[in-house]
Rosetta silent file (secondary structure, phi, psi, omega in degrees, C-alpha in Angstrom):
SEQUENCE: LIALSALASPYIHMAFWGFYERGEGAVAYFCYLLLFMIAATCLKGDGDKRVIFYGILAAGVIQALVAGGQYLGYDFLQSDFYRPFLIPAEYVHLLEEGAELKARITTKAYGFTYNPNYLGGYMAMLFPMGLVLYLYSSSLYLAAAALVAVLLFGLGLAAALSSGAFLALGMALIILFFLILRDIKVFYKRLIPLLLII
SCORE:     score description
SCORE:     0.000 S_00000001
   1 L     0.000  -41.942  175.494   -7.157  -16.235  -14.080 S_00000001
   2 H   -58.846  -43.592  178.735   -3.929  -14.563  -14.747 S_00000001
   3 H   -61.976  -50.447  172.892   -4.686  -14.322  -18.413 S_00000001
   4 H   -55.777  -53.203  174.848   -8.267  -12.907  -17.773 S_00000001
   5 H   -44.252  -51.462 -175.441   -6.825  -10.435  -15.447 S_00000001
   6 H   -66.017  -44.115 -179.459   -4.295   -9.287  -17.971 S_00000001
   7 H   -64.167  -33.982  177.710   -6.968   -9.237  -20.835 S_00000001
   8 L   -83.015   10.901  176.841   -9.265   -7.066  -18.616 S_00000001
   9 L   -86.757  152.046  177.457   -6.677   -4.427  -18.096 S_00000001
  10 L   -79.375   -8.418  177.225   -6.912   -1.218  -19.903 S_00000001
  11 L  -115.737   72.121 -174.426   -3.141   -1.507  -20.570 S_00000001
  12 H   -61.844  -40.917 -170.547   -3.030   -5.006  -22.084 S_00000001
  13 H   -66.661  -43.029 -177.639    0.531   -4.842  -23.604 S_00000001
  14 H   -69.059  -32.751  179.963    1.895   -3.703  -20.150 S_00000001
  15 H   -66.526  -32.930  179.949   -0.277   -6.208  -18.222 S_00000001
  16 H   -90.724  -30.421 -172.493    1.243   -9.032  -20.274 S_00000001
  17 H  -102.455  -13.368 -169.656    4.911   -7.707  -20.815 S_00000001
  18 L    78.779 -170.441  173.898    5.417   -5.422  -17.866 S_00000001
  19 E  -140.312  176.114 -170.803    7.208   -2.200  -18.217 S_00000001
  20 L   -47.650  133.948 -178.212   10.739   -0.611  -18.127 S_00000001
  21 L    60.142   -0.327  172.737   12.476   -1.945  -14.949 S_00000001
  22 E  -136.727   76.158 -168.245    9.396   -3.906  -14.043 S_00000001
  23 L   -86.190   16.338 -177.045    9.252   -6.831  -16.438 S_00000001
  24 L   -97.361   75.141  166.338    7.065   -8.974  -14.428 S_00000001
  25 L   -86.544 -160.008 -176.659    3.758   -9.043  -16.422 S_00000001
  26 H   -60.560  -43.688 -178.289    1.508  -11.957  -17.178 S_00000001
  27 H   -56.551  -42.895  176.238    4.086  -13.590  -19.381 S_00000001
  28 H   -58.561  -44.427  179.526    6.513  -13.676  -16.427 S_00000001
  29 H   -60.982  -47.489  178.936    3.872  -15.383  -14.256 S_00000001
  30 H   -53.258  -42.622  178.394    3.263  -17.933  -16.971 S_00000001
  31 H   -65.625  -38.367  175.365    6.936  -18.693  -17.044 S_00000001
  32 H   -58.993  -45.581 -177.288    7.038  -19.131  -13.158 S_00000001
  33 H   -62.722  -40.682  177.300    4.190  -21.420  -13.437 S_00000001
  34 H   -56.066  -42.235 -177.027    5.786  -23.395  -16.310 S_00000001
  35 H   -70.552  -42.744 -178.521    9.022  -23.826  -14.216 S_00000001
  36 H   -55.819  -47.754 -174.933    6.849  -24.866  -11.190 S_00000001
  37 H   -66.368  -31.976  175.069    5.067  -27.550  -13.189 S_00000001
  38 H   -66.845  -45.541  178.399    8.226  -28.892  -14.730 S_00000001
  39 H   -62.139  -34.210 -174.532    9.917  -29.153  -11.257 S_00000001
  40 H   -70.289  -39.872  179.993    6.768  -30.718   -9.750 S_00000001
  41 H   -74.088  -47.639 -175.708    6.832  -33.200  -12.614 S_00000001
  42 H   -76.824  -39.377  175.145   10.506  -33.881  -12.936 S_00000001
  43 L   -86.361   84.970 -176.827   11.797  -33.883   -9.473 S_00000001
  44 L   -98.680  -37.437  177.349   10.881  -37.068   -7.930 S_00000001
  45 L   -77.067  163.217  171.627   13.801  -38.458   -6.009 S_00000001
  46 H   -70.213  -22.121 -178.050   15.346  -36.978   -2.836 S_00000001
  47 H   -71.977  -39.853 -175.747   18.530  -36.550   -4.716 S_00000001
  48 H   -64.799  -43.310 -176.552   16.889  -34.253   -7.319 S_00000001
  49 H   -68.086  -41.845 -176.422   15.329  -32.294   -4.509 S_00000001
  50 H   -57.290  -50.764  175.782   18.510  -32.029   -2.606 S_00000001
  51 H   -48.306  -50.777  177.592   20.333  -30.544   -5.725 S_00000001
  52 H   -67.482  -36.140 -179.338   17.688  -27.893   -6.003 S_00000001
  53 H   -63.410  -43.652 -179.094   17.594  -27.201   -2.371 S_00000001
  54 H   -72.944  -33.324  175.368   21.466  -26.700   -2.003 S_00000001
  55 H   -65.493  -34.629  172.506   21.408  -24.758   -5.309 S_00000001
  56 H   -69.519  -38.710 -175.028   18.814  -22.173   -4.105 S_00000001
  57 H   -63.516  -44.274 -177.322   20.834  -21.887   -0.799 S_00000001
  58 H   -61.736  -37.916  169.103   24.124  -21.329   -2.941 S_00000001
  59 H   -56.382  -47.671 -173.877   22.298  -18.634   -5.016 S_00000001
  60 H   -67.209  -30.409  172.789   21.100  -17.058   -2.027 S_00000001
  61 H   -65.542  -47.360 -177.631   24.588  -16.836   -0.457 S_00000001
  62 H   -66.490  -41.167 -178.036   25.975  -15.169   -3.541 S_00000001
  63 H   -65.403  -37.395  173.783   23.053  -12.753   -3.566 S_00000001
  64 H   -67.093  -36.914  174.044   23.596  -11.895    0.157 S_00000001
  65 H   -64.547  -47.155  171.201   27.403  -11.356   -0.543 S_00000001
  66 H   -52.895  -46.914  177.876   26.553   -8.879   -3.373 S_00000001
  67 H   -63.917  -36.398  174.917   24.050   -7.196   -1.096 S_00000001
  68 H   -59.613  -47.989  178.078   26.537   -6.937    1.723 S_00000001
  69 H   -63.260  -29.486  179.303   29.040   -5.303   -0.583 S_00000001
  70 H   -76.210  -35.556 -178.630   26.487   -2.855   -1.797 S_00000001
  71 H   -61.162  -45.521 -171.995   25.396   -1.989    1.875 S_00000001
  72 L   -86.563    0.550  173.567   29.026   -1.371    2.644 S_00000001
  73 L   103.212   -3.359  171.076   29.570    0.842   -0.375 S_00000001
  74 L  -103.152  114.579 -177.208   30.991   -1.555   -2.941 S_00000001
  75 L  -103.734   93.441 -173.676   28.588   -2.346   -5.734 S_00000001
  76 H   -54.099  -32.336  177.182   29.798   -5.359   -7.695 S_00000001
  77 H   -72.326   -6.077  174.822   27.135   -4.509  -10.385 S_00000001
  78 H   -94.627  -15.407 -170.904   28.708   -1.141  -10.810 S_00000001
  79 L   -72.153  156.797 -175.562   32.172   -2.616  -11.437 S_00000001
  80 L   -66.327  -28.939 -179.360   33.942   -2.596  -14.728 S_00000001
  81 L   -62.773  -44.212 -179.457   33.965   -6.438  -14.692 S_00000001
  82 L   -89.953  -19.339 -177.505   30.199   -6.736  -14.577 S_00000001
  83 H   -53.206  -35.925  175.720   29.068   -3.689  -16.395 S_00000001
  84 H   -69.427  -23.961  177.739   29.187   -5.436  -19.815 S_00000001
  85 H   -72.971  -18.372 -166.202   26.768   -7.989  -18.567 S_00000001
  86 H   -97.377  -36.097 -166.659   24.367   -5.184  -17.333 S_00000001
  87 L  -106.202  130.641 -175.585   24.531   -2.690  -20.225 S_00000001
  88 L   -63.076  147.435 -175.687   23.241   -3.682  -23.716 S_00000001
  89 H   -56.241  -37.262 -176.909   25.915   -3.896  -26.453 S_00000001
  90 H   -75.796   -3.411  167.037   24.546   -1.069  -28.420 S_00000001
  91 H  -106.368    9.978 -179.834   25.333    1.429  -25.505 S_00000001
  92 H   -69.679  -42.145 -173.791   28.952    0.310  -25.016 S_00000001
  93 H   -58.201  -35.671  174.836   30.082    3.091  -27.485 S_00000001
  94 H   -55.792  -35.689  175.700   28.730    5.579  -25.069 S_00000001
  95 H   -64.992  -38.338 -175.285   31.178    4.345  -22.413 S_00000001
  96 H   -71.672  -27.994 -177.025   34.069    4.745  -24.760 S_00000001
  97 L   -85.054    2.391  169.127   32.899    8.359  -25.405 S_00000001
  98 L   102.683    4.734  175.045   33.130    8.995  -21.765 S_00000001
  99 L   -67.841  150.224  179.957   29.463    8.740  -20.697 S_00000001
 100 L  -103.347  109.881  175.912   28.855    7.471  -17.286 S_00000001
 101 L  -108.708  124.393 -178.770   26.094    4.752  -17.362 S_00000001
 102 L  -114.573  156.035  173.247   25.072    3.352  -14.014 S_00000001
 103 L   -81.404 -156.015 -171.961   22.754    0.666  -12.793 S_00000001
 104 L   -65.583  136.192  171.521   20.347    1.445  -10.090 S_00000001
 105 L  -105.197  126.039 -178.371   21.455    3.920   -7.427 S_00000001
 106 L  -157.037  158.383  174.698   19.768    3.496   -4.035 S_00000001
 107 L   -83.948   -4.629  177.190   20.759    3.686   -0.426 S_00000001
 108 L  -110.516  159.382 -179.530   19.637    0.230    0.070 S_00000001
 109 L   -74.485  141.714 -179.490   21.101   -3.091   -1.049 S_00000001
 110 L  -124.997  -18.886  177.542   19.353   -4.541   -4.127 S_00000001
 111 L    55.158 -137.045 -176.459   21.564   -7.533   -5.016 S_00000001
 112 L   -86.978  -16.773 -174.643   20.797   -9.158   -8.463 S_00000001
 113 L   -69.745  -23.197 -176.175   17.145   -8.550   -8.015 S_00000001
 114 L    63.769   22.425 -173.540   17.458   -4.841   -8.810 S_00000001
 115 L  -147.785  122.059  174.151   14.745   -4.224   -6.121 S_00000001
 116 H   -66.072  -26.175  176.446   15.456   -3.920   -2.263 S_00000001
 117 H   -78.919  -28.753  171.957   12.028   -5.427   -1.595 S_00000001
 118 H   -65.914  -44.251 -179.681   12.632   -8.435   -3.861 S_00000001
 119 H   -62.185  -45.678 -175.618   15.943   -8.948   -2.191 S_00000001
 120 H   -60.937  -51.369  175.270   14.567   -8.659    1.270 S_00000001
 121 H   -56.886  -38.298  179.353   11.778  -11.236    0.324 S_00000001
 122 H   -70.205  -47.066  176.690   14.236  -13.674   -1.058 S_00000001
 123 H   -53.800  -39.579  172.649   16.388  -13.326    2.009 S_00000001
 124 H   -66.426  -32.273  170.307   13.327  -13.878    4.203 S_00000001
 125 H   -70.399  -33.896 -177.051   12.570  -16.944    2.375 S_00000001
 126 H   -87.604  -22.982 -179.699   15.980  -18.537    2.496 S_00000001
 127 H   -57.278  -50.228  172.831   16.611  -17.675    6.143 S_00000001
 128 H   -61.438  -30.999 -177.841   14.249  -20.369    7.575 S_00000001
 129 H   -60.094  -56.971 -178.350   15.390  -22.843    4.965 S_00000001
 130 H   -61.715  -35.839  177.166   19.111  -22.368    6.036 S_00000001
 131 H   -69.775  -36.714  174.848   17.998  -22.335    9.785 S_00000001
 132 H   -67.737  -32.515  179.924   16.291  -25.666    9.456 S_00000001
 133 H   -68.082  -40.672 -171.014   19.275  -27.086    7.638 S_00000001
 134 H   -74.109  -37.431 -177.937   21.613  -25.780   10.367 S_00000001
 135 H   -70.075  -29.023 -167.495   19.400  -27.260   13.307 S_00000001
 136 H  -101.712  -12.995 -178.920   18.709  -30.544   11.709 S_00000001
 137 L   -73.194  145.142 -172.297   21.940  -31.469    9.961 S_00000001
 138 L   -91.788  -24.239 -172.644   23.879  -34.422   11.257 S_00000001
 139 L   -98.380  136.329  176.532   27.245  -33.425    9.898 S_00000001
 140 H   -62.064  -35.186 -178.269   29.280  -30.685   11.851 S_00000001
 141 H   -75.937  -27.736  174.703   30.608  -29.223    8.598 S_00000001
 142 H   -78.708  -23.448  174.716   27.282  -28.896    7.205 S_00000001
 143 H   -67.336  -44.810 -176.990   25.946  -27.299   10.282 S_00000001
 144 H   -64.106  -41.811 -178.301   28.786  -24.854   10.192 S_00000001
 145 H   -62.284  -41.185  176.012   28.168  -24.047    6.523 S_00000001
 146 H   -66.562  -35.423 -179.497   24.421  -23.651    7.160 S_00000001
 147 H   -68.601  -37.881  176.819   25.159  -21.303   10.034 S_00000001
 148 H   -52.263  -51.387 -171.824   27.309  -19.270    7.864 S_00000001
 149 H   -63.369  -45.057 -177.501   24.615  -19.139    5.222 S_00000001
 150 H   -65.112  -27.908 -178.717   21.908  -18.176    7.736 S_00000001
 151 H   -72.332  -38.194 -175.311   24.082  -15.286    9.117 S_00000001
 152 H   -71.683  -37.933  175.112   24.616  -14.051    5.464 S_00000001
 153 H   -56.275  -45.213  178.617   20.865  -14.330    4.741 S_00000001
 154 H   -54.726  -48.485 -179.737   20.398  -12.185    7.947 S_00000001
 155 H   -65.051  -38.255 -175.091   22.879   -9.651    6.812 S_00000001
 156 H   -70.082  -39.367 -175.823   21.342   -9.595    3.217 S_00000001
 157 H   -67.582  -48.891 -179.038   17.896   -9.069    4.811 S_00000001
 158 H   -63.349  -36.584 -179.976   19.246   -6.232    6.961 S_00000001
 159 H   -67.784  -40.239  172.163   21.040   -4.624    3.878 S_00000001
 160 H   -60.831  -29.651 -179.834   17.697   -4.536    2.014 S_00000001
 161 L    52.185   49.427  176.025   15.925   -2.551    4.647 S_00000001
 162 L  -103.944  118.943 -179.562   12.629   -3.988    3.530 S_00000001
 163 H   -74.057  -28.192  177.778    9.976   -3.710    6.213 S_00000001
 164 H   -64.700  -35.449 -177.358    7.843   -6.251    4.344 S_00000001
 165 H   -76.182  -28.490  169.223   10.608   -8.712    4.371 S_00000001
 166 H   -64.516  -43.832  173.613   11.155   -8.365    8.163 S_00000001
 167 H   -60.181  -43.576  177.831    7.561   -8.987    8.706 S_00000001
 168 H   -56.341  -44.286 -176.907    7.602  -12.073    6.492 S_00000001
 169 H   -64.720  -45.434  171.786   10.506  -13.366    8.380 S_00000001
 170 H   -47.040  -45.911  177.220    8.849  -12.731   11.603 S_00000001
 171 H   -67.437  -46.660 -177.910    5.855  -14.721   10.563 S_00000001
 172 H   -56.449  -44.090 -173.227    7.900  -17.478    9.174 S_00000001
 173 H   -77.456  -18.988  163.843    9.953  -17.803   12.362 S_00000001
 174 H   -64.247  -52.085 -171.929    6.810  -17.912   14.507 S_00000001
 175 H   -69.577  -40.171 -179.001    5.240  -20.738   12.330 S_00000001
 176 H   -71.175  -28.328  174.722    8.704  -22.491   12.285 S_00000001
 177 H   -62.973  -42.129  178.598    8.958  -22.199   16.030 S_00000001
 178 H   -75.079  -19.587 -178.426    5.645  -24.170   16.536 S_00000001
 179 H   -78.148  -32.737 -172.095    6.765  -26.657   13.809 S_00000001
 180 L  -108.253    8.982 -170.282    9.969  -27.498   15.630 S_00000001
 181 H   -69.299  -30.616 -174.474    8.901  -27.061   19.255 S_00000001
 182 H   -83.554   -8.842  171.696    8.827  -30.697   20.106 S_00000001
 183 H   -89.870   -7.118 -171.949   12.524  -31.081   18.793 S_00000001
 184 H   -61.189  -23.939  173.237   13.890  -28.275   20.693 S_00000001
 185 H   -67.570  -26.594  179.914   15.394  -30.435   23.425 S_00000001
 186 H   -79.635  -38.124 -172.788   17.616  -32.216   20.704 S_00000001
 187 H  -121.654   25.804  178.689   19.166  -28.987   19.168 S_00000001
 188 H   -64.960  -26.395  175.411   18.774  -26.331   21.740 S_00000001
 189 H   -59.605  -31.536 -175.334   22.716  -26.317   21.893 S_00000001
 190 H   -82.939  -10.246  178.747   22.842  -25.174   18.361 S_00000001
 191 H   -76.564  -32.098 -174.119   20.484  -22.362   19.122 S_00000001
 192 H   -65.254  -47.529  170.433   22.900  -20.753   21.625 S_00000001
 193 H   -66.590  -27.417  174.900   25.620  -19.824   19.214 S_00000001
 194 H   -61.099  -58.141 -175.142   23.132  -18.479   16.742 S_00000001
 195 H   -56.536  -37.305  179.087   21.559  -16.263   19.452 S_00000001
 196 H   -73.545  -26.298  173.924   24.855  -15.160   20.701 S_00000001
 197 H   -70.198  -44.836 -173.452   26.003  -14.116   17.180 S_00000001
 198 L   -70.826    0.000    0.000   22.763  -12.283   16.569 S_00000001
């Protein structure tokens, strides 16, 4: 269906490859599907799933820290350290000639996603994951780490200022509430510090 949709477009090249600053054409969706199929086929054991789960949360924490810096006025992606990763090698000589090459300039945080709405959606997806880990973890250290992650995801979400992400998180939290309602007596004490911090 993705291929048929792209082929039916009057702008077939753009439909398949995307365009400048928006590279998510049909080819990107095919890659997403391929990654999903590989993960669904290869990740069988709980250990494999745990590695992916914690990897996703760790990537989200890094993303939230970058977004927090952007919100506070320090953009790591504009730093001299990161700029060589961002700017193609053929344009480096312009920097040496005194040109100012900047990445995206916006009043909202955008993280590594280069788009505040994508960042907000990513944080809205990770927030409930971290929250469930915080509520259900048996280890005090893991619960503390998960609480820090949840707070960072919340700050990343707030820094992105994406109304769609706030709506998505609100819907996810309502659904999550009904899913964990029967266990609330077990972990209500963990909700108190979270609510106080919020």
